[in-house]
CSV table of C-alpha atoms in Angstrom, one decimal:
chain,number,residue,atom,x,y,z
A,1,MET,CA,54.9,-78.1,22.6
A,2,LEU,CA,56.0,-81.7,22.6
A,3,ARG,CA,55.3,-82.0,18.9
A,4,THR,CA,57.4,-78.8,18.2
A,5,LEU,CA,60.3,-80.2,20.2
A,6,ALA,CA,60.1,-83.5,18.3
A,7,LEU,CA,60.1,-81.7,15.0
A,8,LEU,CA,63.1,-79.6,16.1
A,9,SER,CA,64.9,-82.8,17.1
A,10,SER,CA,64.2,-84.5,13.8
A,11,ALA,CA,65.4,-81.5,11.9
A,12,LEU,CA,68.6,-81.3,14.0
A,13,LEU,CA,69.3,-85.0,13.4
A,14,LEU,CA,68.7,-84.6,9.6
A,15,SER,CA,71.0,-81.6,9.6
A,16,VAL,CA,73.8,-83.5,11.4
A,17,ALA,CA,73.3,-86.5,9.0
A,18,LEU,CA,73.5,-84.2,5.9
A,19,SER,CA,76.6,-82.4,7.2
A,20,GLY,CA,78.2,-85.8,7.8
A,21,CYS,CA,77.5,-86.9,4.3
A,22,SER,CA,78.8,-83.7,2.8
A,23,SER,CA,82.1,-84.0,4.8
A,24,THR,CA,82.8,-87.5,3.4
A,25,PRO,CA,85.9,-87.1,1.2
A,26,GLU,CA,85.4,-87.9,-2.4
A,27,ASP,CA,87.6,-90.4,-4.2
A,28,PRO,CA,89.5,-88.4,-6.8
A,29,THR,CA,90.3,-91.6,-8.7
A,30,ALA,CA,86.7,-92.7,-8.9
A,31,ASN,CA,86.4,-92.0,-12.6
A,32,TRP,CA,90.0,-92.7,-13.5
A,33,SER,CA,91.0,-95.6,-15.8
A,34,VAL,CA,93.5,-98.2,-14.6
A,35,GLN,CA,96.0,-96.7,-17.0
A,36,LYS,CA,95.7,-93.2,-15.4
A,37,ILE,CA,96.0,-94.6,-11.9
A,38,ARG,CA,99.1,-96.6,-13.0
A,39,SER,CA,100.6,-93.5,-14.6
A,40,GLU,CA,100.0,-91.3,-11.5
A,41,ALA,CA,101.4,-94.0,-9.2
A,42,LYS,CA,104.6,-94.2,-11.4
A,43,ASP,CA,104.9,-90.4,-11.3
A,44,GLU,CA,104.7,-90.4,-7.5
A,45,MET,CA,107.3,-93.2,-7.2
A,46,SER,CA,109.6,-91.4,-9.7
A,47,SER,CA,109.4,-88.2,-7.5
A,48,GLY,CA,110.1,-90.2,-4.3
A,49,SER,CA,106.6,-89.6,-2.9
A,50,TRP,CA,106.3,-93.1,-1.6
A,51,ASP,CA,103.5,-92.3,0.8
A,52,LYS,CA,101.4,-91.0,-2.0
A,53,ALA,CA,102.2,-93.8,-4.3
A,54,VAL,CA,101.0,-96.6,-1.9
A,55,PRO,CA,97.2,-95.7,-1.9
A,56,LEU,CA,97.3,-95.3,-5.7
A,57,LEU,CA,98.8,-98.7,-6.1
A,58,GLU,CA,96.2,-100.2,-3.7
A,59,LYS,CA,93.5,-98.7,-5.9
A,60,LEU,CA,95.2,-100.1,-9.0
A,61,GLU,CA,95.5,-103.5,-7.4
A,62,GLY,CA,91.7,-103.5,-6.7
A,63,ARG,CA,90.6,-102.2,-10.1
A,64,ALA,CA,92.9,-104.6,-12.0
A,65,ALA,CA,92.2,-107.6,-9.8
A,66,GLY,CA,93.0,-110.9,-11.5
A,67,THR,CA,95.4,-109.5,-14.0
A,68,PRO,CA,99.2,-109.3,-14.3
A,69,LEU,CA,98.8,-105.5,-13.7
A,70,ALA,CA,97.4,-106.2,-10.3
A,71,GLN,CA,100.3,-108.4,-9.4
A,72,GLN,CA,102.8,-105.7,-10.5
A,73,ALA,CA,100.9,-103.2,-8.4
A,74,GLN,CA,101.3,-105.4,-5.4
A,75,LEU,CA,105.1,-105.6,-5.9
A,76,ASP,CA,105.4,-101.9,-6.6
A,77,LYS,CA,103.4,-101.3,-3.4
A,78,ALA,CA,105.8,-103.4,-1.4
A,79,TYR,CA,108.7,-101.5,-2.8
A,80,ALA,CA,107.1,-98.1,-2.1
A,81,GLN,CA,106.3,-99.2,1.5
A,82,TYR,CA,109.9,-100.3,1.9
A,83,ARG,CA,111.2,-97.0,0.6
A,84,ASP,CA,108.8,-95.1,2.9
A,85,GLY,CA,110.3,-96.9,5.9
A,86,GLU,CA,107.3,-99.2,6.4
A,87,ARG,CA,109.2,-102.4,6.7
A,88,ALA,CA,106.6,-104.5,8.4
A,89,GLN,CA,103.9,-103.5,5.8
A,90,ALA,CA,106.3,-104.2,2.9
A,91,ILE,CA,107.0,-107.7,4.2
A,92,ALA,CA,103.3,-108.3,4.8
A,93,THR,CA,102.6,-107.2,1.2
A,94,LEU,CA,105.3,-109.5,-0.2
A,95,ASP,CA,104.1,-112.5,1.9
A,96,ARG,CA,100.6,-111.9,0.7
A,97,PHE,CA,101.8,-111.8,-2.9
A,98,MET,CA,103.7,-115.1,-2.6
A,99,LYS,CA,100.7,-116.8,-1.0
A,100,LEU,CA,98.3,-115.6,-3.7
A,101,HIS,CA,100.7,-116.1,-6.7
A,102,PRO,CA,103.0,-119.1,-6.0
A,103,ALA,CA,103.5,-119.7,-9.8
A,104,SER,CA,104.1,-116.0,-10.7
A,105,PRO,CA,107.2,-115.4,-12.9
A,106,ALA,CA,108.0,-112.6,-10.4
A,107,TYR,CA,108.2,-114.9,-7.4
A,108,ASP,CA,112.0,-114.7,-7.4
A,109,TYR,CA,111.8,-110.9,-7.2
A,110,ALA,CA,109.4,-111.1,-4.3
A,111,LEU,CA,111.8,-113.3,-2.4
A,112,TYR,CA,114.7,-111.0,-3.3
A,113,MET,CA,112.8,-108.0,-2.1
A,114,LYS,CA,111.9,-109.7,1.2
A,115,GLY,CA,115.5,-110.4,1.7
A,116,VAL,CA,116.5,-106.8,1.0
A,117,VAL,CA,113.9,-105.3,3.2
A,118,ASN,CA,115.2,-107.4,6.2
A,119,PHE,CA,118.8,-106.9,5.2
A,120,ASN,CA,118.5,-103.2,5.4
A,121,ASP,CA,116.3,-103.2,8.5
A,122,ASP,CA,117.3,-100.2,10.6
A,123,LEU,CA,120.6,-99.7,8.9
A,124,GLY,CA,120.2,-95.9,8.6
A,125,TRP,CA,121.9,-92.7,9.5
A,126,PHE,CA,121.9,-93.3,13.2
A,127,SER,CA,123.7,-96.6,12.7
A,128,TRP,CA,126.2,-94.8,10.5
A,129,LEU,CA,126.8,-92.1,13.1
A,130,SER,CA,127.4,-94.7,15.8
A,131,ARG,CA,129.4,-97.0,13.5
A,132,GLN,CA,127.0,-99.8,14.4
A,133,ASP,CA,127.0,-102.7,12.0
A,134,LEU,CA,124.5,-105.4,11.2
A,135,SER,CA,126.2,-107.8,13.7
A,136,GLU,CA,125.5,-105.5,16.7
A,137,ARG,CA,121.7,-105.4,16.2
A,138,ASP,CA,118.9,-107.8,16.7
A,139,GLN,CA,119.7,-110.8,14.6
A,140,LYS,CA,116.2,-111.9,13.7
A,141,ALA,CA,116.0,-109.6,10.7
A,142,ALA,CA,119.4,-110.9,9.5
A,143,LYS,CA,118.3,-114.5,9.8
A,144,ASP,CA,115.0,-113.8,8.0
A,145,SER,CA,116.9,-112.0,5.3
A,146,PHE,CA,119.2,-115.0,4.9
A,147,GLU,CA,116.3,-117.4,4.6
A,148,ALA,CA,114.7,-115.4,1.9
A,149,PHE,CA,117.9,-115.2,-0.1
A,150,ARG,CA,118.6,-118.9,0.5
A,151,GLU,CA,115.2,-119.9,-0.9
A,152,LEU,CA,115.8,-117.6,-3.9
A,153,VAL,CA,119.2,-119.1,-4.8
A,154,THR,CA,117.9,-122.7,-4.2
A,155,ARG,CA,114.7,-122.4,-6.2
A,156,PHE,CA,115.8,-120.0,-8.8
A,157,PRO,CA,119.6,-120.4,-9.2
A,158,GLU,CA,119.5,-118.7,-12.6
A,159,SER,CA,117.5,-115.7,-11.5
A,160,ARG,CA,118.9,-112.3,-12.3
A,161,TYR,CA,118.8,-111.6,-8.5
A,162,ALA,CA,120.6,-114.8,-7.4
A,163,GLY,CA,124.2,-113.4,-7.8
A,164,ASP,CA,123.5,-110.4,-5.5
A,165,ALA,CA,121.6,-112.6,-3.1
A,166,ARG,CA,124.6,-114.9,-2.7
A,167,GLN,CA,126.9,-112.0,-1.9
A,168,ARG,CA,124.5,-110.7,0.7
A,169,MET,CA,124.3,-114.2,2.2
A,170,VAL,CA,128.0,-114.2,2.7
A,171,TYR,CA,127.8,-110.8,4.4
A,172,ILE,CA,125.0,-112.1,6.7
A,173,VAL,CA,126.9,-115.2,7.7
A,174,ASN,CA,129.9,-113.0,8.6
A,175,SER,CA,127.6,-110.7,10.6
A,176,LEU,CA,126.1,-113.6,12.5
A,177,ALA,CA,129.6,-114.8,13.4
A,178,GLN,CA,130.6,-111.4,14.5
A,179,TYR,CA,127.5,-111.2,16.7
A,180,GLU,CA,128.7,-114.3,18.5
A,181,VAL,CA,132.1,-112.7,19.0
A,182,HIS,CA,130.4,-109.5,20.3
A,183,VAL,CA,128.7,-111.6,22.9
A,184,ALA,CA,131.8,-113.6,23.7
A,185,ARG,CA,133.8,-110.4,24.2
A,186,TYR,CA,131.0,-108.9,26.4
A,187,TYR,CA,131.2,-111.9,28.7
A,188,TYR,CA,135.0,-111.9,28.7
A,189,GLU,CA,135.2,-108.3,29.7
A,190,ARG,CA,132.9,-109.0,32.6
A,191,GLY,CA,134.9,-112.0,33.9
A,192,ALA,CA,132.4,-114.6,32.7
A,193,TYR,CA,135.1,-116.7,31.1
A,194,VAL,CA,133.2,-119.9,30.7
A,195,ALA,CA,130.4,-118.2,28.9
A,196,ALA,CA,132.9,-116.2,26.8
A,197,ALA,CA,134.7,-119.5,25.8
A,198,SER,CA,131.3,-121.1,24.9
A,199,ARG,CA,130.2,-118.3,22.6
A,200,ALA,CA,133.6,-118.1,21.0
A,201,GLN,CA,133.5,-121.8,20.3
A,202,SER,CA,130.0,-121.4,18.8
A,203,ALA,CA,131.3,-118.8,16.3
A,204,ILE,CA,134.2,-121.0,15.3
A,205,LYS,CA,132.0,-124.1,14.9
A,206,ASP,CA,128.9,-122.6,13.2
A,207,TYR,CA,130.8,-120.1,10.9
A,208,PRO,CA,134.2,-121.7,10.2
A,209,SER,CA,135.2,-119.4,7.4
A,210,ALA,CA,134.0,-116.1,8.9
A,211,PRO,CA,136.6,-113.2,9.4
A,212,ALA,CA,135.4,-112.9,13.0
A,213,ASN,CA,137.0,-116.2,13.9
A,214,GLU,CA,140.3,-114.5,14.4
A,215,GLU,CA,139.0,-112.7,17.4
A,216,ALA,CA,136.9,-115.7,18.5
A,217,LEU,CA,140.2,-117.7,18.8
A,218,TYR,CA,141.8,-114.9,20.7
A,219,ILE,CA,138.9,-114.7,23.1
A,220,LEU,CA,139.0,-118.5,23.5
A,221,MET,CA,142.7,-118.4,24.2
A,222,ARG,CA,142.4,-115.6,26.8
A,223,SER,CA,139.4,-117.2,28.4
A,224,TYR,CA,141.1,-120.5,28.9
A,225,GLU,CA,144.1,-118.7,30.2
A,226,ALA,CA,142.0,-116.8,32.8
A,227,LEU,CA,140.4,-120.1,33.8
A,228,GLY,CA,143.8,-121.6,34.4
A,229,LEU,CA,143.4,-124.1,31.6
A,230,THR,CA,146.9,-123.7,30.3
A,231,GLN,CA,146.9,-126.6,27.8
A,232,LEU,CA,143.6,-125.5,26.2
A,233,SER,CA,144.9,-121.9,26.0
A,234,ALA,CA,148.1,-123.1,24.3
A,235,ASP,CA,146.0,-125.2,21.8
A,236,ALA,CA,143.9,-122.2,20.9
A,237,ARG,CA,147.0,-120.1,20.4
A,238,ARG,CA,148.4,-122.6,18.0
A,239,VAL,CA,145.3,-122.7,16.0
A,240,LEU,CA,145.2,-118.9,16.0
A,241,ASP,CA,148.8,-118.7,14.8
A,242,ALA,CA,148.3,-121.3,12.1
A,243,SER,CA,145.0,-119.8,10.8
A,244,TYR,CA,146.0,-116.2,11.1
A,245,PRO,CA,149.8,-116.0,10.9
A,246,ASN,CA,149.8,-112.2,10.6
A,247,SER,CA,147.3,-111.7,13.5
A,248,GLU,CA,148.3,-108.8,15.8
A,249,LEU,CA,145.7,-109.7,18.4
A,250,PRO,CA,148.2,-111.5,20.7
A,251,ARG,CA,150.3,-108.4,20.7
A,252,THR,CA,147.8,-105.6,20.5
A,253,GLY,CA,144.7,-107.1,22.2
A,254,PHE,CA,141.1,-106.7,21.0
A,255,LYS,CA,140.3,-104.9,17.8
A,256,SER,CA,139.2,-101.3,18.1
A,257,LYS,CA,135.5,-100.7,17.5
A,258,SER,CA,136.5,-97.6,15.6
A,259,ASP,CA,137.7,-99.8,12.8
A,260,PRO,CA,134.8,-102.2,12.0
A,261,TRP,CA,135.3,-105.1,9.6
A,262,TRP,CA,132.1,-104.4,7.7
A,263,LYS,CA,131.3,-101.9,5.0
A,264,PHE,CA,128.1,-100.4,3.7
A,265,TRP,CA,126.4,-102.3,0.9
């Protein structure tokens, strides 16, 4: 009886093992050439099937290891991940590429892509519907984007991507200044006039040519006025009038959030 039970148990275990083996998914690319994998990946990217392109590009990277084709597969994978909304994965792929291939002729493109991925972080339909701009969101992505673009234009000033990177850097600087003004205005509207004046001063000092400085000077003027610092308020008003002679802020008050300074890229 015990021997029969043992045999049945063994048979059952074998059956389970065999069923497990039979359910293991087969790799459809197992017998594909690298050229076929590359072609299929390009087709998926062309059709916008980014999630399908990524695993194919990973296969291509492995099969073509040590060749320029593998490097291109890495960069294409980062782009596909970015387009698929996988920002963190895209940045990780780009960081890995730059670590493994510091002398690659495509290094400038990797830097540019890293800047673009962070630049467009979360700037989607919901931001558009709420009219939220880059300056109103977490600034870490903006700063990371700026650093990638800065490295690109410093190390590769003649790169085909340098011109666009410089324009985006200007936008980022303006957004960082506007962020300081958002915070200053937040403090002012809650009666924290010392904090409001401090953040307005930071915007003026750190980003002297940013468009947001018009409102920063106005907040500075109003904050000093609320604190009873008449002379400082008058000084801020003189700078505001001299720097922005056509400013309507002293007459109309704060800018309406329904008319943001920014525009979509």
